Amino acid sequence: MATIREIKSVKMFMGKLAHGADLLEEITNICVDKDICLGRVEALGAVKKARLGYYNQQDHVYRFYDLNQTLEITNLTGNISIKDSVPVVHAHVTLSDKDGHAFGGHLAPGTIVFACEVAIHVLDGPKFERGLDQETGLPLWKMDE
Ligand code: ZN
C-alpha cells in the first residue's frame, strides 16, 4: 500500500550552477547551505561527462557507468530529504548526445557541469528520513512511524 503524507509548498530557489562543478555535489551543497531538508529539484543544461547508476534488483547493488562525452541534460528530476541527519539529493537524469540519443539513470558524483539551470522547490511537512529498506536493499523513506 502506498504511504502518502500531506506537505506544503514554501518557496523556490532558481539559479545556475558553476561551470566545472560536480552536478550532484553542487545541488547538495545548495541544500545544505540553505538548510533545505525537504523539497524537489529540477534542472536542465549540459554536462562535460556523466556518471550514472543502475540498481541491480537481484543483487541489490548499484552498477555505475561513465559516459565520457559532452551531453545535454534534457531532464533532471529529484527530491531532497534527510539521510544520516543531513540533506540528501536523490536525482535521476536523462542526457542526450549529439545525435539525440538518450541515456538515463541514477545521478552519481562524477557528473561534471558545462552549464546548468536549476530550480529547487522547498517544501515543509513531516520529516522524510532515509533508512535501509530490507525488501529492496535501498535507503528508502521510513514512513511507518
Ligand atoms: Zn535513484
mmCIF file of C-alpha atoms in Angstrom, residues 7-13 27 31 35-42 76-82 87-91 119-128 130 141:
data_model
loop_
_atom_site.group_PDB
_atom_site.id
_atom_site.type_symbol
_atom_site.label_atom_id
_atom_site.label_comp_id
_atom_site.label_asym_id
_atom_site.label_seq_id
_atom_site.Cartn_x
_atom_site.Cartn_y
_atom_site.Cartn_z
ATOM 1 C CA ILE A 7 3.217 18.590 2.709
ATOM 2 C CA LYS A 8 3.159 22.295 1.995
ATOM 3 C CA SER A 9 4.902 24.396 -0.611
ATOM 4 C CA VAL A 10 7.158 27.035 0.956
ATOM 5 C CA LYS A 11 9.264 28.736 -1.731
ATOM 6 C CA MET A 12 11.512 28.214 -4.738
ATOM 7 C CA PHE A 13 15.152 28.911 -5.425
ATOM 8 C CA ILE A 27 22.894 20.751 -5.740
ATOM 9 C CA CYS A 31 20.527 22.336 0.091
ATOM 10 C CA ASP A 35 19.046 24.248 5.170
ATOM 11 C CA ILE A 36 16.599 22.561 2.787
ATOM 12 C CA CYS A 37 15.525 19.249 4.346
ATOM 13 C CA LEU A 38 12.501 18.562 2.137
ATOM 14 C CA GLY A 39 11.989 19.539 -1.472
ATOM 15 C CA ARG A 40 12.043 18.840 -5.171
ATOM 16 C CA VAL A 41 14.692 19.694 -7.698
ATOM 17 C CA GLU A 42 14.663 20.023 -11.449
ATOM 18 C CA LEU A 76 16.888 16.143 -14.126
ATOM 19 C CA THR A 77 14.230 15.258 -11.583
ATOM 20 C CA GLY A 78 14.932 14.696 -7.942
ATOM 21 C CA ASN A 79 13.942 15.092 -4.350
ATOM 22 C CA ILE A 80 15.576 16.311 -1.181
ATOM 23 C CA SER A 81 15.156 14.523 2.129
ATOM 24 C CA ILE A 82 17.254 13.528 5.140
ATOM 25 C CA PRO A 87 20.072 16.774 3.406
ATOM 26 C CA VAL A 88 20.483 14.230 0.624
ATOM 27 C CA VAL A 89 19.555 14.730 -3.032
ATOM 28 C CA HIS A 90 18.200 11.746 -4.960
ATOM 29 C CA ALA A 91 18.089 12.595 -8.653
ATOM 30 C CA ALA A 119 15.104 25.137 -9.677
ATOM 31 C CA ILE A 120 14.646 23.919 -6.115
ATOM 32 C CA HIS A 121 11.159 23.785 -4.677
ATOM 33 C CA VAL A 122 11.289 23.967 -0.876
ATOM 34 C CA LEU A 123 8.599 22.007 0.988
ATOM 35 C CA ASP A 124 7.541 21.806 4.616
ATOM 36 C CA GLY A 125 5.936 18.920 6.443
ATOM 37 C CA PRO A 126 6.768 15.766 8.390
ATOM 38 C CA LYS A 127 10.406 14.742 8.207
ATOM 39 C CA PHE A 128 11.290 12.407 5.329
ATOM 40 C CA ARG A 130 16.005 7.613 4.685
ATOM 41 C CA TRP A 141 11.960 6.817 3.290
#
